[in-house]
């Protein structure tokens, strides 16, 4: 497969295209959110209850509220002690492991959107294509690599944003064109240099729409949570031209 970079598309076109894919797959958006959030919440509650993490954190917060600003140093020490504990480390690893397991679920939307383009029948099994055969290990490995670097730079303000934008198209490039992780990053960098404003604006819209559903519409957030994938596909389809 080869890539070409066509004449720059308008941001409005990319956004309309993303909302089109999202609107056409609301049932799958809901199913994705229910699976993702249910599994993550179950693991969170299990490990939190097993190691008493939330009780410890709430206890530290309660002590601080009783003492006030004078107890800030003690509060920081308590939080540091909780985070350094073996229980919290197991709790954290459990959550990260869950995120790794759930990541390939996102790839199903790329399969669904491509089928919509080809006017093919979409099936429920398409949502789980990221778990077929070696796909799971391939995409889980990519997410481990992605998350490892993200966790290192997470304390900064700008670097996490740059890392997200620099890897925005790696998953679809791996999925549609069988690129390696580093080939995908190289192509992503070329696209980012040519379409920086378009990618930045669409990324901001996707993030806002993804989470604002929970803040404003509560349960409606189950439909907006996976919107990120529709935006990525819309950008990918507009920027990259696949040729056999």
PDB file of C-alpha atoms in Angstrom:
ATOM      1  CA  UNK A   1       0.000   0.000   0.000  1.00  0.00           C
ATOM      2  CA  UNK A   2       1.168   3.549  -0.679  1.00  0.00           C
ATOM      3  CA  UNK A   3       0.073   6.854   0.737  1.00  0.00           C
ATOM      4  CA  UNK A   4      -0.616  10.126  -1.028  1.00  0.00           C
ATOM      5  CA  UNK A   5      -1.533  13.441   0.506  1.00  0.00           C
ATOM      6  CA  UNK A   6      -4.331  15.075  -1.529  1.00  0.00           C
ATOM      7  CA  UNK A   7      -5.425  18.680  -1.562  1.00  0.00           C
ATOM      8  CA  UNK A   8      -6.165  19.889   1.930  1.00  0.00           C
ATOM      9  CA  UNK A   9      -9.729  19.131   3.023  1.00  0.00           C
ATOM     10  CA  UNK A  10     -11.843  21.559   4.988  1.00  0.00           C
ATOM     11  CA  UNK A  11     -12.242  21.031   8.711  1.00  0.00           C
ATOM     12  CA  UNK A  12     -16.008  21.202   8.325  1.00  0.00           C
ATOM     13  CA  UNK A  13     -15.901  18.284   5.867  1.00  0.00           C
ATOM     14  CA  UNK A  14     -13.865  16.138   8.258  1.00  0.00           C
ATOM     15  CA  UNK A  15     -16.195  16.923  11.161  1.00  0.00           C
ATOM     16  CA  UNK A  16     -19.350  16.202   9.149  1.00  0.00           C
ATOM     17  CA  UNK A  17     -17.862  12.929   7.976  1.00  0.00           C
ATOM     18  CA  UNK A  18     -16.962  11.910  11.547  1.00  0.00           C
ATOM     19  CA  UNK A  19     -20.459  12.698  12.824  1.00  0.00           C
ATOM     20  CA  UNK A  20     -21.911  10.746   9.901  1.00  0.00           C
ATOM     21  CA  UNK A  21     -20.010   7.589  10.891  1.00  0.00           C
ATOM     22  CA  UNK A  22     -20.879   8.109  14.539  1.00  0.00           C
ATOM     23  CA  UNK A  23     -24.585   8.615  13.812  1.00  0.00           C
ATOM     24  CA  UNK A  24     -24.711   5.511  11.590  1.00  0.00           C
ATOM     25  CA  UNK A  25     -23.330   3.286  14.362  1.00  0.00           C
ATOM     26  CA  UNK A  26     -25.099   4.428  17.540  1.00  0.00           C
ATOM     27  CA  UNK A  27     -25.997   0.862  18.534  1.00  0.00           C
ATOM     28  CA  UNK A  28     -22.341  -0.168  18.338  1.00  0.00           C
ATOM     29  CA  UNK A  29     -21.279   2.999  20.175  1.00  0.00           C
ATOM     30  CA  UNK A  30     -23.609   2.046  23.029  1.00  0.00           C
ATOM     31  CA  UNK A  31     -22.431  -1.564  23.074  1.00  0.00           C
ATOM     32  CA  UNK A  32     -18.793  -0.456  23.103  1.00  0.00           C
ATOM     33  CA  UNK A  33     -19.369   1.890  26.044  1.00  0.00           C
ATOM     34  CA  UNK A  34     -21.312  -0.691  28.041  1.00  0.00           C
ATOM     35  CA  UNK A  35     -18.609  -3.327  27.582  1.00  0.00           C
ATOM     36  CA  UNK A  36     -15.729  -0.927  28.177  1.00  0.00           C
ATOM     37  CA  UNK A  37     -17.098   0.928  31.193  1.00  0.00           C
ATOM     38  CA  UNK A  38     -18.662  -2.158  32.798  1.00  0.00           C
ATOM     39  CA  UNK A  39     -15.439  -4.157  32.675  1.00  0.00           C
ATOM     40  CA  UNK A  40     -13.282  -1.246  33.771  1.00  0.00           C
ATOM     41  CA  UNK A  41     -15.643  -0.367  36.649  1.00  0.00           C
ATOM     42  CA  UNK A  42     -15.774  -3.990  37.782  1.00  0.00           C
ATOM     43  CA  UNK A  43     -11.989  -4.255  37.931  1.00  0.00           C
ATOM     44  CA  UNK A  44     -11.751  -0.839  39.622  1.00  0.00           C
ATOM     45  CA  UNK A  45     -14.233  -1.767  42.338  1.00  0.00           C
ATOM     46  CA  UNK A  46     -12.699  -5.211  42.842  1.00  0.00           C
ATOM     47  CA  UNK A  47      -9.124  -4.044  43.354  1.00  0.00           C
ATOM     48  CA  UNK A  48     -10.195  -0.945  45.256  1.00  0.00           C
ATOM     49  CA  UNK A  49     -12.215  -3.062  47.669  1.00  0.00           C
ATOM     50  CA  UNK A  50      -9.558  -5.748  47.971  1.00  0.00           C
ATOM     51  CA  UNK A  51      -6.793  -3.318  48.913  1.00  0.00           C
ATOM     52  CA  UNK A  52      -8.974  -0.624  50.521  1.00  0.00           C
ATOM     53  CA  UNK A  53      -7.619   2.049  48.173  1.00  0.00           C
ATOM     54  CA  UNK A  54     -10.668   4.320  48.094  1.00  0.00           C
ATOM     55  CA  UNK A  55     -11.120   4.045  51.865  1.00  0.00           C
ATOM     56  CA  UNK A  56      -7.514   5.116  52.361  1.00  0.00           C
ATOM     57  CA  UNK A  57      -7.787   8.022  49.927  1.00  0.00           C
ATOM     58  CA  UNK A  58     -11.082   9.201  51.402  1.00  0.00           C
ATOM     59  CA  UNK A  59      -9.633   8.858  54.886  1.00  0.00           C
ATOM     60  CA  UNK A  60      -6.665  11.047  53.971  1.00  0.00           C
ATOM     61  CA  UNK A  61      -9.013  13.613  52.439  1.00  0.00           C
ATOM     62  CA  UNK A  62     -11.257  13.551  55.529  1.00  0.00           C
ATOM     63  CA  UNK A  63      -8.303  14.188  57.834  1.00  0.00           C
ATOM     64  CA  UNK A  64      -7.206  17.101  55.685  1.00  0.00           C
ATOM     65  CA  UNK A  65     -10.692  18.627  55.698  1.00  0.00           C
ATOM     66  CA  UNK A  66     -10.775  18.473  59.499  1.00  0.00           C
ATOM     67  CA  UNK A  67      -7.400  20.140  59.939  1.00  0.00           C
ATOM     68  CA  UNK A  68      -7.556  22.572  57.032  1.00  0.00           C
ATOM     69  CA  UNK A  69      -4.624  24.187  55.193  1.00  0.00           C
ATOM     70  CA  UNK A  70      -2.325  23.516  58.136  1.00  0.00           C
ATOM     71  CA  UNK A  71      -2.571  19.823  57.382  1.00  0.00           C
ATOM     72  CA  UNK A  72      -1.535  20.067  53.734  1.00  0.00           C
ATOM     73  CA  UNK A  73       1.934  18.608  54.287  1.00  0.00           C
ATOM     74  CA  UNK A  74       0.506  15.710  56.259  1.00  0.00           C
ATOM     75  CA  UNK A  75      -2.075  15.126  53.525  1.00  0.00           C
ATOM     76  CA  UNK A  76       0.665  14.985  50.868  1.00  0.00           C
ATOM     77  CA  UNK A  77       2.630  12.530  53.003  1.00  0.00           C
ATOM     78  CA  UNK A  78      -0.428  10.329  53.459  1.00  0.00           C
ATOM     79  CA  UNK A  79      -1.129  10.291  49.738  1.00  0.00           C
ATOM     80  CA  UNK A  80       2.513   9.489  48.967  1.00  0.00           C
ATOM     81  CA  UNK A  81       2.416   6.615  51.459  1.00  0.00           C
ATOM     82  CA  UNK A  82      -0.762   5.212  49.885  1.00  0.00           C
ATOM     83  CA  UNK A  83       0.639   5.452  46.356  1.00  0.00           C
ATOM     84  CA  UNK A  84       3.893   3.773  47.399  1.00  0.00           C
ATOM     85  CA  UNK A  85       2.072   0.850  49.044  1.00  0.00           C
ATOM     86  CA  UNK A  86       2.026  -2.605  47.465  1.00  0.00           C
ATOM     87  CA  UNK A  87      -1.768  -2.566  47.476  1.00  0.00           C
ATOM     88  CA  UNK A  88      -1.939   0.593  45.372  1.00  0.00           C
ATOM     89  CA  UNK A  89       0.641  -0.764  42.927  1.00  0.00           C
ATOM     90  CA  UNK A  90      -1.452  -3.899  42.432  1.00  0.00           C
ATOM     91  CA  UNK A  91      -4.553  -1.715  42.059  1.00  0.00           C
ATOM     92  CA  UNK A  92      -2.820   0.405  39.416  1.00  0.00           C
ATOM     93  CA  UNK A  93      -1.472  -2.599  37.513  1.00  0.00           C
ATOM     94  CA  UNK A  94      -4.950  -4.115  37.495  1.00  0.00           C
ATOM     95  CA  UNK A  95      -6.395  -0.990  35.897  1.00  0.00           C
ATOM     96  CA  UNK A  96      -3.595  -0.728  33.327  1.00  0.00           C
ATOM     97  CA  UNK A  97      -4.001  -4.402  32.456  1.00  0.00           C
ATOM     98  CA  UNK A  98      -7.707  -3.787  31.880  1.00  0.00           C
ATOM     99  CA  UNK A  99      -6.966  -0.831  29.575  1.00  0.00           C
ATOM    100  CA  UNK A 100      -4.559  -3.007  27.603  1.00  0.00           C
ATOM    101  CA  UNK A 101      -7.144  -5.760  27.246  1.00  0.00           C
ATOM    102  CA  UNK A 102      -9.862  -3.319  26.153  1.00  0.00           C
ATOM    103  CA  UNK A 103      -7.810  -1.324  23.635  1.00  0.00           C
ATOM    104  CA  UNK A 104      -8.332  -3.702  20.634  1.00  0.00           C
ATOM    105  CA  UNK A 105     -12.071  -3.090  20.999  1.00  0.00           C
ATOM    106  CA  UNK A 106     -11.465   0.299  19.338  1.00  0.00           C
ATOM    107  CA  UNK A 107     -10.226  -1.373  16.151  1.00  0.00           C
ATOM    108  CA  UNK A 108     -13.673  -2.804  15.557  1.00  0.00           C
ATOM    109  CA  UNK A 109     -14.969   0.635  14.614  1.00  0.00           C
ATOM    110  CA  UNK A 110     -12.430   0.932  11.803  1.00  0.00           C
ATOM    111  CA  UNK A 111     -13.769  -2.331  10.400  1.00  0.00           C
ATOM    112  CA  UNK A 112     -17.355  -1.089  10.753  1.00  0.00           C
ATOM    113  CA  UNK A 113     -16.676   2.303   9.144  1.00  0.00           C
ATOM    114  CA  UNK A 114     -14.872   0.673   6.218  1.00  0.00           C
ATOM    115  CA  UNK A 115     -17.823  -1.660   5.688  1.00  0.00           C
ATOM    116  CA  UNK A 116     -20.136   1.360   5.645  1.00  0.00           C
ATOM    117  CA  UNK A 117     -17.956   2.919   2.926  1.00  0.00           C
ATOM    118  CA  UNK A 118     -18.082  -0.300   0.921  1.00  0.00           C
ATOM    119  CA  UNK A 119     -21.848  -0.625   1.532  1.00  0.00           C
ATOM    120  CA  UNK A 120     -21.322  -4.041   3.088  1.00  0.00           C
ATOM    121  CA  UNK A 121     -23.444  -5.574   5.832  1.00  0.00           C
ATOM    122  CA  UNK A 122     -22.152  -4.671   9.291  1.00  0.00           C
ATOM    123  CA  UNK A 123     -22.233  -7.509  11.822  1.00  0.00           C
ATOM    124  CA  UNK A 124     -21.887  -7.554  15.586  1.00  0.00           C
ATOM    125  CA  UNK A 125     -18.698  -9.604  15.266  1.00  0.00           C
ATOM    126  CA  UNK A 126     -17.037  -6.685  13.435  1.00  0.00           C
ATOM    127  CA  UNK A 127     -16.776  -4.815  16.730  1.00  0.00           C
ATOM    128  CA  UNK A 128     -14.467  -7.546  18.056  1.00  0.00           C
ATOM    129  CA  UNK A 129     -12.182  -7.871  15.031  1.00  0.00           C
ATOM    130  CA  UNK A 130      -9.284  -6.540  17.108  1.00  0.00           C
ATOM    131  CA  UNK A 131      -9.353  -9.807  19.082  1.00  0.00           C
ATOM    132  CA  UNK A 132      -9.207 -12.139  16.067  1.00  0.00           C
ATOM    133  CA  UNK A 133      -6.144 -14.370  15.870  1.00  0.00           C
ATOM    134  CA  UNK A 134      -2.913 -12.483  16.476  1.00  0.00           C
ATOM    135  CA  UNK A 135      -4.667  -9.106  16.254  1.00  0.00           C
ATOM    136  CA  UNK A 136      -5.082  -8.898  20.013  1.00  0.00           C
ATOM    137  CA  UNK A 137      -1.370  -9.356  20.720  1.00  0.00           C
ATOM    138  CA  UNK A 138      -0.419  -6.931  17.951  1.00  0.00           C
ATOM    139  CA  UNK A 139      -2.636  -4.088  19.102  1.00  0.00           C
ATOM    140  CA  UNK A 140      -2.204  -4.797  22.814  1.00  0.00           C
ATOM    141  CA  UNK A 141       1.574  -4.601  22.297  1.00  0.00           C
ATOM    142  CA  UNK A 142       1.164  -1.269  20.544  1.00  0.00           C
ATOM    143  CA  UNK A 143      -0.958   0.091  23.387  1.00  0.00           C
ATOM    144  CA  UNK A 144       1.622  -1.062  25.968  1.00  0.00           C
ATOM    145  CA  UNK A 145       4.302   0.825  24.024  1.00  0.00           C
ATOM    146  CA  UNK A 146       2.037   3.864  23.670  1.00  0.00           C
ATOM    147  CA  UNK A 147       0.974   3.903  27.332  1.00  0.00           C
ATOM    148  CA  UNK A 148       4.513   3.362  28.633  1.00  0.00           C
ATOM    149  CA  UNK A 149       5.789   6.505  26.906  1.00  0.00           C
ATOM    150  CA  UNK A 150       2.619   8.434  27.745  1.00  0.00           C
ATOM    151  CA  UNK A 151       2.986   7.642  31.460  1.00  0.00           C
ATOM    152  CA  UNK A 152       6.562   8.949  31.420  1.00  0.00           C
ATOM    153  CA  UNK A 153       5.577  12.359  30.013  1.00  0.00           C
ATOM    154  CA  UNK A 154       2.167  12.567  31.699  1.00  0.00           C
ATOM    155  CA  UNK A 155       3.393  15.079  34.287  1.00  0.00           C
ATOM    156  CA  UNK A 156       4.058  17.677  31.607  1.00  0.00           C
ATOM    157  CA  UNK A 157       1.380  19.770  29.911  1.00  0.00           C
ATOM    158  CA  UNK A 158       2.367  19.849  26.250  1.00  0.00           C
ATOM    159  CA  UNK A 159       4.183  16.551  25.664  1.00  0.00           C
ATOM    160  CA  UNK A 160       1.147  14.275  26.220  1.00  0.00           C
ATOM    161  CA  UNK A 161      -0.806  16.287  23.635  1.00  0.00           C
ATOM    162  CA  UNK A 162       2.079  16.040  21.169  1.00  0.00           C
ATOM    163  CA  UNK A 163       2.370  12.287  21.768  1.00  0.00           C
ATOM    164  CA  UNK A 164      -1.350  11.756  21.143  1.00  0.00           C
ATOM    165  CA  UNK A 165      -1.235  13.725  17.895  1.00  0.00           C
ATOM    166  CA  UNK A 166       2.000  12.022  16.819  1.00  0.00           C
ATOM    167  CA  UNK A 167       0.403   8.572  17.172  1.00  0.00           C
ATOM    168  CA  UNK A 168      -3.143   9.418  16.066  1.00  0.00           C
ATOM    169  CA  UNK A 169      -3.005   7.371  12.856  1.00  0.00           C
ATOM    170  CA  UNK A 170      -0.763   4.514  13.953  1.00  0.00           C
ATOM    171  CA  UNK A 171      -3.624   2.131  14.768  1.00  0.00           C
ATOM    172  CA  UNK A 172      -5.520   2.625  11.464  1.00  0.00           C
ATOM    173  CA  UNK A 173      -2.242   2.433   9.525  1.00  0.00           C
ATOM    174  CA  UNK A 174      -1.494  -0.875  11.254  1.00  0.00           C
ATOM    175  CA  UNK A 175      -5.037  -2.072  10.645  1.00  0.00           C
ATOM    176  CA  UNK A 176      -5.568  -1.047   7.017  1.00  0.00           C
ATOM    177  CA  UNK A 177      -2.029  -1.018   5.637  1.00  0.00           C
ATOM    178  CA  UNK A 178      -0.232  -3.492   7.899  1.00  0.00           C
ATOM    179  CA  UNK A 179       2.357  -0.898   8.906  1.00  0.00           C
ATOM    180  CA  UNK A 180       4.644  -1.415  11.875  1.00  0.00           C
ATOM    181  CA  UNK A 181       4.447   0.897  14.877  1.00  0.00           C
ATOM    182  CA  UNK A 182       7.454   2.955  13.801  1.00  0.00           C
ATOM    183  CA  UNK A 183       6.375   3.108  10.156  1.00  0.00           C
ATOM    184  CA  UNK A 184       3.026   4.382  11.385  1.00  0.00           C
ATOM    185  CA  UNK A 185       4.646   7.059  13.543  1.00  0.00           C
ATOM    186  CA  UNK A 186       6.811   8.202  10.606  1.00  0.00           C
ATOM    187  CA  UNK A 187       3.765   8.527   8.325  1.00  0.00           C
ATOM    188  CA  UNK A 188       1.820  10.186  11.130  1.00  0.00           C
ATOM    189  CA  UNK A 189       4.596  12.770  11.489  1.00  0.00           C
ATOM    190  CA  UNK A 190       4.457  13.580   7.759  1.00  0.00           C
ATOM    191  CA  UNK A 191       0.704  14.020   7.911  1.00  0.00           C
ATOM    192  CA  UNK A 192       0.956  16.137  11.070  1.00  0.00           C
ATOM    193  CA  UNK A 193       3.358  18.553   9.397  1.00  0.00           C
ATOM    194  CA  UNK A 194       0.993  19.032   6.454  1.00  0.00           C
ATOM    195  CA  UNK A 195      -2.338  19.020   8.315  1.00  0.00           C
ATOM    196  CA  UNK A 196      -1.414  20.338  11.775  1.00  0.00           C
ATOM    197  CA  UNK A 197      -4.329  22.777  12.144  1.00  0.00           C
ATOM    198  CA  UNK A 198      -6.901  20.297  10.834  1.00  0.00           C
ATOM    199  CA  UNK A 199      -5.645  17.521  13.110  1.00  0.00           C
ATOM    200  CA  UNK A 200      -5.394  19.816  16.145  1.00  0.00           C
ATOM    201  CA  UNK A 201      -8.900  21.230  15.766  1.00  0.00           C
ATOM    202  CA  UNK A 202     -10.494  17.846  15.087  1.00  0.00           C
ATOM    203  CA  UNK A 203      -8.644  16.297  18.024  1.00  0.00           C
ATOM    204  CA  UNK A 204      -9.933  19.007  20.363  1.00  0.00           C
ATOM    205  CA  UNK A 205     -13.494  18.568  19.086  1.00  0.00           C
ATOM    206  CA  UNK A 206     -13.259  14.787  19.506  1.00  0.00           C
ATOM    207  CA  UNK A 207     -11.998  15.017  23.090  1.00  0.00           C
ATOM    208  CA  UNK A 208     -14.633  17.572  24.078  1.00  0.00           C
ATOM    209  CA  UNK A 209     -17.487  15.648  22.481  1.00  0.00           C
ATOM    210  CA  UNK A 210     -16.230  12.363  23.891  1.00  0.00           C
ATOM    211  CA  UNK A 211     -16.455  13.480  27.510  1.00  0.00           C
ATOM    212  CA  UNK A 212     -18.982  16.312  27.455  1.00  0.00           C
ATOM    213  CA  UNK A 213     -21.730  13.732  26.972  1.00  0.00           C
ATOM    214  CA  UNK A 214     -21.208  12.506  30.524  1.00  0.00           C
ATOM    215  CA  UNK A 215     -21.053  16.033  31.940  1.00  0.00           C
ATOM    216  CA  UNK A 216     -24.196  17.298  30.195  1.00  0.00           C
ATOM    217  CA  UNK A 217     -26.254  14.300  29.137  1.00  0.00           C
ATOM    218  CA  UNK A 218     -25.118  11.799  31.803  1.00  0.00           C
ATOM    219  CA  UNK A 219     -26.267   8.456  30.341  1.00  0.00           C
ATOM    220  CA  UNK A 220     -25.983  10.012  26.890  1.00  0.00           C
ATOM    221  CA  UNK A 221     -22.242   9.899  27.439  1.00  0.00           C
ATOM    222  CA  UNK A 222     -22.421   6.201  26.608  1.00  0.00           C
ATOM    223  CA  UNK A 223     -23.051   7.283  23.018  1.00  0.00           C
ATOM    224  CA  UNK A 224     -20.381   9.996  22.868  1.00  0.00           C
ATOM    225  CA  UNK A 225     -17.613   8.047  24.639  1.00  0.00           C
ATOM    226  CA  UNK A 226     -16.393   6.142  21.496  1.00  0.00           C
ATOM    227  CA  UNK A 227     -16.735   9.167  19.175  1.00  0.00           C
ATOM    228  CA  UNK A 228     -12.945   9.490  19.156  1.00  0.00           C
ATOM    229  CA  UNK A 229     -12.700   6.526  16.767  1.00  0.00           C
ATOM    230  CA  UNK A 230     -15.038   8.128  14.214  1.00  0.00           C
ATOM    231  CA  UNK A 231     -12.901  11.270  14.181  1.00  0.00           C
ATOM    232  CA  UNK A 232      -9.683   9.306  13.735  1.00  0.00           C
ATOM    233  CA  UNK A 233     -11.169   7.348  10.844  1.00  0.00           C
ATOM    234  CA  UNK A 234     -12.535  10.486   9.202  1.00  0.00           C
ATOM    235  CA  UNK A 235      -9.112  12.150   9.394  1.00  0.00           C
ATOM    236  CA  UNK A 236      -7.325   9.007   8.229  1.00  0.00           C
ATOM    237  CA  UNK A 237      -9.651   8.478   5.275  1.00  0.00           C
ATOM    238  CA  UNK A 238      -9.319  12.127   4.219  1.00  0.00           C
ATOM    239  CA  UNK A 239      -5.547  12.423   4.592  1.00  0.00           C
ATOM    240  CA  UNK A 240      -4.321   8.995   3.464  1.00  0.00           C
ATOM    241  CA  UNK A 241      -5.091   7.470   0.079  1.00  0.00           C
ATOM    242  CA  UNK A 242      -4.618   3.716  -0.046  1.00  0.00           C
ATOM    243  CA  UNK A 243      -3.395   2.129  -3.250  1.00  0.00           C
ATOM    244  CA  UNK A 244      -2.707  -1.531  -3.864  1.00  0.00           C
TER     245      UNK A 244
END
